[in-house]
PDB file of C-alpha atoms in Angstrom:
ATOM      1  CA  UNK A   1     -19.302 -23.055  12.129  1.00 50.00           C
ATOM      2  CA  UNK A   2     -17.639 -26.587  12.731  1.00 49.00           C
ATOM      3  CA  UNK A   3     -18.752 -28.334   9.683  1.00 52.00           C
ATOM      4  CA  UNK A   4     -17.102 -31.814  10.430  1.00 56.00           C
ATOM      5  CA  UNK A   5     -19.509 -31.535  13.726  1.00 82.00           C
ATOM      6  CA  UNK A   6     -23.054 -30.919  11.795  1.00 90.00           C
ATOM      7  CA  UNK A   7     -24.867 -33.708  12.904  1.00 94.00           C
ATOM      8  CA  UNK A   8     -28.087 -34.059   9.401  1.00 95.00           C
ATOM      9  CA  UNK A   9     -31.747 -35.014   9.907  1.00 96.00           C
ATOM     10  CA  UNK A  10     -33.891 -36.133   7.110  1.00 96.00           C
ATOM     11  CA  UNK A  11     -37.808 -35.816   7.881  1.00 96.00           C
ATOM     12  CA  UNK A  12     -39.305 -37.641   4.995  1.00 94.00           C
ATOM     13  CA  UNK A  13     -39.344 -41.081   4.078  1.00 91.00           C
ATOM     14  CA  UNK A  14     -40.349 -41.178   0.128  1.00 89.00           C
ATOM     15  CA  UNK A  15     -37.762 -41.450  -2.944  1.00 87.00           C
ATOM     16  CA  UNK A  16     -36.549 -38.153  -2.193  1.00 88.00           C
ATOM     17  CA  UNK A  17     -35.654 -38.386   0.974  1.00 91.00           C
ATOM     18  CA  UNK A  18     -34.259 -41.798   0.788  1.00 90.00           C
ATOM     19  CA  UNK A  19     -32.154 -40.521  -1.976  1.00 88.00           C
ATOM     20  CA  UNK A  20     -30.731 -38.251  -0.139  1.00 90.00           C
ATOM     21  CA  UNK A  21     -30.044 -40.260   2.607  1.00 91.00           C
ATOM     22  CA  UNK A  22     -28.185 -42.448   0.371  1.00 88.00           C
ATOM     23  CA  UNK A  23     -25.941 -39.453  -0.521  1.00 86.00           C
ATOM     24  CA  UNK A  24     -25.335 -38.246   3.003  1.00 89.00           C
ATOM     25  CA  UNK A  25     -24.526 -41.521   4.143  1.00 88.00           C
ATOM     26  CA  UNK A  26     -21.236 -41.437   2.059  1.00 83.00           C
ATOM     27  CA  UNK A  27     -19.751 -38.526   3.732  1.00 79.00           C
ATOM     28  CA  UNK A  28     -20.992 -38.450   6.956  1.00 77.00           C
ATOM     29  CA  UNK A  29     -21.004 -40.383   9.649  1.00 73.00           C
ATOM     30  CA  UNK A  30     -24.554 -40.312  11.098  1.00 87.00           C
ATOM     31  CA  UNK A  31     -27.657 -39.299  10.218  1.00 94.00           C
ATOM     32  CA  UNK A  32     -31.326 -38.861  11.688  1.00 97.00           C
ATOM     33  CA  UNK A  33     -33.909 -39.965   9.866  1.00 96.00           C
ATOM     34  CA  UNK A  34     -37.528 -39.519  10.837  1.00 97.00           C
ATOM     35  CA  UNK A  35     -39.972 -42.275   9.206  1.00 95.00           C
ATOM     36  CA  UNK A  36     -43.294 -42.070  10.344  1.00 93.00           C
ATOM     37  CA  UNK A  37     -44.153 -45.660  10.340  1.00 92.00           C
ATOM     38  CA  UNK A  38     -42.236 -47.714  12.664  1.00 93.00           C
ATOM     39  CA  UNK A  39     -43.090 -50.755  10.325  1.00 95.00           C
ATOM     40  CA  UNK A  40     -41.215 -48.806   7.635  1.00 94.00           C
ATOM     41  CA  UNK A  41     -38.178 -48.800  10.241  1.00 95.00           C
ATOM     42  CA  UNK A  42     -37.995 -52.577  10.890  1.00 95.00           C
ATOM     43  CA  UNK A  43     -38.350 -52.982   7.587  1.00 91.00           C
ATOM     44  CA  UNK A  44     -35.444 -50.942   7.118  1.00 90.00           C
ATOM     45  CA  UNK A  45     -33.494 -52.608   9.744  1.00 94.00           C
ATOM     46  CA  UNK A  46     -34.066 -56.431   8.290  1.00 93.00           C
ATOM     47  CA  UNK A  47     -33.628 -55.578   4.399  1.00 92.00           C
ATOM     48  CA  UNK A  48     -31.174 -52.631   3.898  1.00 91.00           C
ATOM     49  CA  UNK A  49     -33.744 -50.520   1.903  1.00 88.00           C
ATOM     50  CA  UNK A  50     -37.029 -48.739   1.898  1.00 90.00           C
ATOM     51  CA  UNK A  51     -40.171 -50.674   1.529  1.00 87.00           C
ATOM     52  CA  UNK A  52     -41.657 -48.317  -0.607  1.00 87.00           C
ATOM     53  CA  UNK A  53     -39.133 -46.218  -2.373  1.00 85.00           C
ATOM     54  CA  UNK A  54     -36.144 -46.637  -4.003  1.00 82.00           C
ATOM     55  CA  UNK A  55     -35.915 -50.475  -2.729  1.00 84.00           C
ATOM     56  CA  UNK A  56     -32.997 -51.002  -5.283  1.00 84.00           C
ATOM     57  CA  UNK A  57     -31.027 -48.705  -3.591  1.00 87.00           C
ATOM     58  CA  UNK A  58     -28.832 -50.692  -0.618  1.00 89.00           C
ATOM     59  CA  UNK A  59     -29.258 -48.474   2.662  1.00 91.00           C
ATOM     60  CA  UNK A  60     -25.841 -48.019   4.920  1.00 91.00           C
ATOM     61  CA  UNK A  61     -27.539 -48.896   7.866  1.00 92.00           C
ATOM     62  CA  UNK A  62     -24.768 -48.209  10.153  1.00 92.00           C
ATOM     63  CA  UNK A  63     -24.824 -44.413   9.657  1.00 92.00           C
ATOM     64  CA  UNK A  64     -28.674 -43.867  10.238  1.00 95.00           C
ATOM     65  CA  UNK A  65     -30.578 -43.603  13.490  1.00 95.00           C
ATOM     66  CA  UNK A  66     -33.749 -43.694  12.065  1.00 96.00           C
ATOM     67  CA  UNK A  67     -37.195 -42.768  14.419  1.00 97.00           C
ATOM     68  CA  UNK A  68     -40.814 -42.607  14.461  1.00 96.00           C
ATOM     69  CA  UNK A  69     -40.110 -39.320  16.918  1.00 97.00           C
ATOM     70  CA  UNK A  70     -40.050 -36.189  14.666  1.00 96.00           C
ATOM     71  CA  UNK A  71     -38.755 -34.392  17.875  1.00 97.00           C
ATOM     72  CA  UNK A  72     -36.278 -36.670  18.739  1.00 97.00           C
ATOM     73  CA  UNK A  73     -34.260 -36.747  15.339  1.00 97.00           C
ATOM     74  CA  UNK A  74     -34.959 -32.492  14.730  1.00 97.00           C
ATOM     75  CA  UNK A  75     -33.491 -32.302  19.182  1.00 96.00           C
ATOM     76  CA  UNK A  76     -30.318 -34.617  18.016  1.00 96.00           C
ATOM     77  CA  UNK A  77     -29.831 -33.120  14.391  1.00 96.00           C
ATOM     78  CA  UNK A  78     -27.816 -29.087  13.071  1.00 95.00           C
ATOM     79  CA  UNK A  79     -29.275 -29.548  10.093  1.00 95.00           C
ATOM     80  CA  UNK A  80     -32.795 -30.847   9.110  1.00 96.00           C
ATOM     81  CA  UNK A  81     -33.795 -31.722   5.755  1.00 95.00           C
ATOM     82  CA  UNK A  82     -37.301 -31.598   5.196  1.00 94.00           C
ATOM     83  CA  UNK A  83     -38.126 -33.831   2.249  1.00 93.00           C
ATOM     84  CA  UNK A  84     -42.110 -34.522   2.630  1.00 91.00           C
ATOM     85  CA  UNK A  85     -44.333 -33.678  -0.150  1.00 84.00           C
ATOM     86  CA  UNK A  86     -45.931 -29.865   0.150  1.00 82.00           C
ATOM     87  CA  UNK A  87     -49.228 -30.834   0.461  1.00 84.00           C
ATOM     88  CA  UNK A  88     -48.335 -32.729   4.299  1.00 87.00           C
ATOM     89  CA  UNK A  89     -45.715 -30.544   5.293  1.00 85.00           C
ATOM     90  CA  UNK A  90     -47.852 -28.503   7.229  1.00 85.00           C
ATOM     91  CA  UNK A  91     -49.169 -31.462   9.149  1.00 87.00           C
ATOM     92  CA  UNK A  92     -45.837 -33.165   9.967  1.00 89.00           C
ATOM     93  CA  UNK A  93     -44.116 -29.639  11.062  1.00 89.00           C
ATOM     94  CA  UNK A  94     -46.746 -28.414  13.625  1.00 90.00           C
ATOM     95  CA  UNK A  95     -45.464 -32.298  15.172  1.00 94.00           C
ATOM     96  CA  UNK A  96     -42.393 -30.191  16.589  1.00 93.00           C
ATOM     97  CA  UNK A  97     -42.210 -29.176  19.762  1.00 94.00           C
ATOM     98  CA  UNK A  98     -38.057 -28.130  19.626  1.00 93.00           C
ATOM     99  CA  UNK A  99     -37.173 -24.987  19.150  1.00 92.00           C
ATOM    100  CA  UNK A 100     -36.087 -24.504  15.566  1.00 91.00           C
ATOM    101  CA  UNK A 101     -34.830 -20.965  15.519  1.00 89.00           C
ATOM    102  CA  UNK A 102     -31.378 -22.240  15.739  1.00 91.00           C
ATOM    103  CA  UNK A 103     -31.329 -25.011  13.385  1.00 94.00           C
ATOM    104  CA  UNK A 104     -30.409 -24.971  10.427  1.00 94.00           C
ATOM    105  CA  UNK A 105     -33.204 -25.866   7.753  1.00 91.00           C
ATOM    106  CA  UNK A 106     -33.260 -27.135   4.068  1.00 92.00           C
ATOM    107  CA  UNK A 107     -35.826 -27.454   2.257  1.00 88.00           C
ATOM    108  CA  UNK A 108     -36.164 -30.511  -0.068  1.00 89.00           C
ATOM    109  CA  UNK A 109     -39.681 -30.130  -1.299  1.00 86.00           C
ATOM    110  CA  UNK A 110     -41.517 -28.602  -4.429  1.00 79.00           C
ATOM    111  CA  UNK A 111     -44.091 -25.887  -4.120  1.00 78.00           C
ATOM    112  CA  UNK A 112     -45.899 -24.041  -1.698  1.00 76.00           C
ATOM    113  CA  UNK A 113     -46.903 -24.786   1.409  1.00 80.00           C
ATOM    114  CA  UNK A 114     -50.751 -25.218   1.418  1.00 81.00           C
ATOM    115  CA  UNK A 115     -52.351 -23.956   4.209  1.00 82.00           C
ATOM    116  CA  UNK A 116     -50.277 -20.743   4.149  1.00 83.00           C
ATOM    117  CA  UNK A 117     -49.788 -20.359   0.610  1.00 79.00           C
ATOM    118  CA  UNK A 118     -46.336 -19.633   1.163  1.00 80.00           C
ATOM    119  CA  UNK A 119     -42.726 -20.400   0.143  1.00 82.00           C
ATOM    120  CA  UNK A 120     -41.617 -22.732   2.748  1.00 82.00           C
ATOM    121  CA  UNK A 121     -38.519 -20.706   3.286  1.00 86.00           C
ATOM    122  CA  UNK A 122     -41.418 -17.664   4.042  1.00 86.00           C
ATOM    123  CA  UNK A 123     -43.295 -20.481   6.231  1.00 83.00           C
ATOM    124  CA  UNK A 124     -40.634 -20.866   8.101  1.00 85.00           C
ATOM    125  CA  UNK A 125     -39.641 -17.828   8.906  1.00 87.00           C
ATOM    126  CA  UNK A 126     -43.167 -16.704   9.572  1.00 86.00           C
ATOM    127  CA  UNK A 127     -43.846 -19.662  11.774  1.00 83.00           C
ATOM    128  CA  UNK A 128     -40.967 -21.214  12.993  1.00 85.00           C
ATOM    129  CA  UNK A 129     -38.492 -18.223  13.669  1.00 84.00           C
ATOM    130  CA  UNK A 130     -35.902 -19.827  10.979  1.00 87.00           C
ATOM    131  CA  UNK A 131     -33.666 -16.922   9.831  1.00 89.00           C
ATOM    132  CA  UNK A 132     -33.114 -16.970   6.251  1.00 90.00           C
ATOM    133  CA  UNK A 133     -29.241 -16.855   7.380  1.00 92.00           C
ATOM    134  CA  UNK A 134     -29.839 -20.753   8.246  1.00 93.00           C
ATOM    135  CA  UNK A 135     -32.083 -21.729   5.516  1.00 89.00           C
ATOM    136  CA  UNK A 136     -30.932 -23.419   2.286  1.00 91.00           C
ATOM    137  CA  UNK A 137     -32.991 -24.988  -0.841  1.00 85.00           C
ATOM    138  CA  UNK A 138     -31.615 -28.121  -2.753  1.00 86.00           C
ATOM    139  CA  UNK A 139     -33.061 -29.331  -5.656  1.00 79.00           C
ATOM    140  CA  UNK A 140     -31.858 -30.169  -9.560  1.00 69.00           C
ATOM    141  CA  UNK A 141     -32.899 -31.187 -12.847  1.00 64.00           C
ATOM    142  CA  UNK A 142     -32.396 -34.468 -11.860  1.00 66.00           C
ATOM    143  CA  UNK A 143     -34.677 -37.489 -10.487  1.00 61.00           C
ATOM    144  CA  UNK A 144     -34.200 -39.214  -6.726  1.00 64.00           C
ATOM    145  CA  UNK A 145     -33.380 -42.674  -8.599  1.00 60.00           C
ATOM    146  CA  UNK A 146     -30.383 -41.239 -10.386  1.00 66.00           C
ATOM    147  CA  UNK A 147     -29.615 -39.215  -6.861  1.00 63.00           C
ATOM    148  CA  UNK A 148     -29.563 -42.458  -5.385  1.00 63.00           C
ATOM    149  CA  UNK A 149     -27.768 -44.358  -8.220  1.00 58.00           C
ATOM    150  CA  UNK A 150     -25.124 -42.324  -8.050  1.00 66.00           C
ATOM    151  CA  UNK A 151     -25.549 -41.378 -11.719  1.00 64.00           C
ATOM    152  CA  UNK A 152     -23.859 -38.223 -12.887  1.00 63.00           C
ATOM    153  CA  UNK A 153     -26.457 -35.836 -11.746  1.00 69.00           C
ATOM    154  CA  UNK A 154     -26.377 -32.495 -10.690  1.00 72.00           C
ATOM    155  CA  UNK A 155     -28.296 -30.738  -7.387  1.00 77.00           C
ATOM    156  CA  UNK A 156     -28.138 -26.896  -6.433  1.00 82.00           C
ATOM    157  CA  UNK A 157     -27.836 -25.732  -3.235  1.00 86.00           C
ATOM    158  CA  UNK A 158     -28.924 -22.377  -2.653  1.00 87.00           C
ATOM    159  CA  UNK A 159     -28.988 -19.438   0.294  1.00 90.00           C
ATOM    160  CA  UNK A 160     -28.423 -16.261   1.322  1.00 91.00           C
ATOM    161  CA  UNK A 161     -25.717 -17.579   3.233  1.00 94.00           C
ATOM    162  CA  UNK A 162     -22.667 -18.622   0.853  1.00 93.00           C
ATOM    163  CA  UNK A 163     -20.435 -20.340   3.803  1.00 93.00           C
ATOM    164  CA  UNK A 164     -23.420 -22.133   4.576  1.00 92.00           C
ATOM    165  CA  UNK A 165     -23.552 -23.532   1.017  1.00 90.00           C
ATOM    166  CA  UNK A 166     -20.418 -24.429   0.864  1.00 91.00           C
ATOM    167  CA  UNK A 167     -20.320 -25.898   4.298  1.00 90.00           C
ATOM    168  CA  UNK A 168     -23.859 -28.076   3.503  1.00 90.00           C
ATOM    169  CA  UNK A 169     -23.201 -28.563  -0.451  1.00 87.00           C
ATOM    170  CA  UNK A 170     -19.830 -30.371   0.344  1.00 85.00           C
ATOM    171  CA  UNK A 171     -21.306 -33.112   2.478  1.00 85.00           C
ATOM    172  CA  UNK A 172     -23.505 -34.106  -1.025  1.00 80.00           C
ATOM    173  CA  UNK A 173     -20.631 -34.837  -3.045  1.00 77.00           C
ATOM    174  CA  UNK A 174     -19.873 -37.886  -4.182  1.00 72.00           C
TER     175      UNK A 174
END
């Protein structure tokens, strides 16, 4: 695995997610990011920062290629980092017409996934063909405003993969 070539997409466009894209940002050079509403994007675009979330938090705007395509950002992205709440995850996944099975997928949400009732590391594999070999969980006792802060937090990557953790976990330090 080349991991100065992984090329991260964020699906997701709430704190989380824009915390994390404010992480990513500082050590890598571009990043996907799928937001839903286009008005979100422009938004984006003319003020450095999400209208919704996080708008404190100043947005490097020359490291994201942000789209209202879910297919086009998972097509150009390694790694995808789904960060929508459980309860429309469902929804925004069956959106995704690329093949996943060779993706690599972490999962930035909190509970299960409703219409399955499963883990969405089980979801995906059930569903999606994801092997647990490619899927990693992030997640901390820590809130998306101090993510995005850069306040001494701490996240945990996890996997069944440990190269793959340390590959993914060092492109979140900062």
């Amino acid at each position: 695995m080349k991991e100065t070539k992984l090329k991260f997409g964020v699906i997701g466009s709430g704190s989380w997610a824009t915390a994390l894209i404010k992480i990513l940002s500082e050590n890598n050079n571009d990043i996907n990011w799928y937001i839903r509403n286009s008005e979100n994007i422009e938004f984006i675009k003319s003020n450095f920062h999400n209208p919704n979330y996080l708008s404190s938090v100043e947005l490097n705007l020359n490291k994201l290629n942000m789209s209202s395509d879910i297919n086009k950002v998972v097509e150009n992205s390694d790694v995808i980092i789904i960060a929508i709440p459980s309860e429309y995850v469902n929804n925004e996944m069956k959106k995704i017409e690329v093949n996943l099975s060779d993706k690599i997928i972490m999962c930035a949400l909190k509970g299960l996934v409703q219409e399955t009732n499963l883990l969405f590391g089980e979801h995906m594999h059930k569903y999606f063909d994801v092997s647990k070999d490619n899927f990693l969980v992030i997640g901390g006792p820590c809130h998306a405003e101090e993510v995005a802060l850069e306040k001494l937090s701490y996240l945990t990557i996890g996997s069944s993969n440990l190269n793959l953790c340390k590959v993914i976990s060092d492109k979140f330090k900062c």
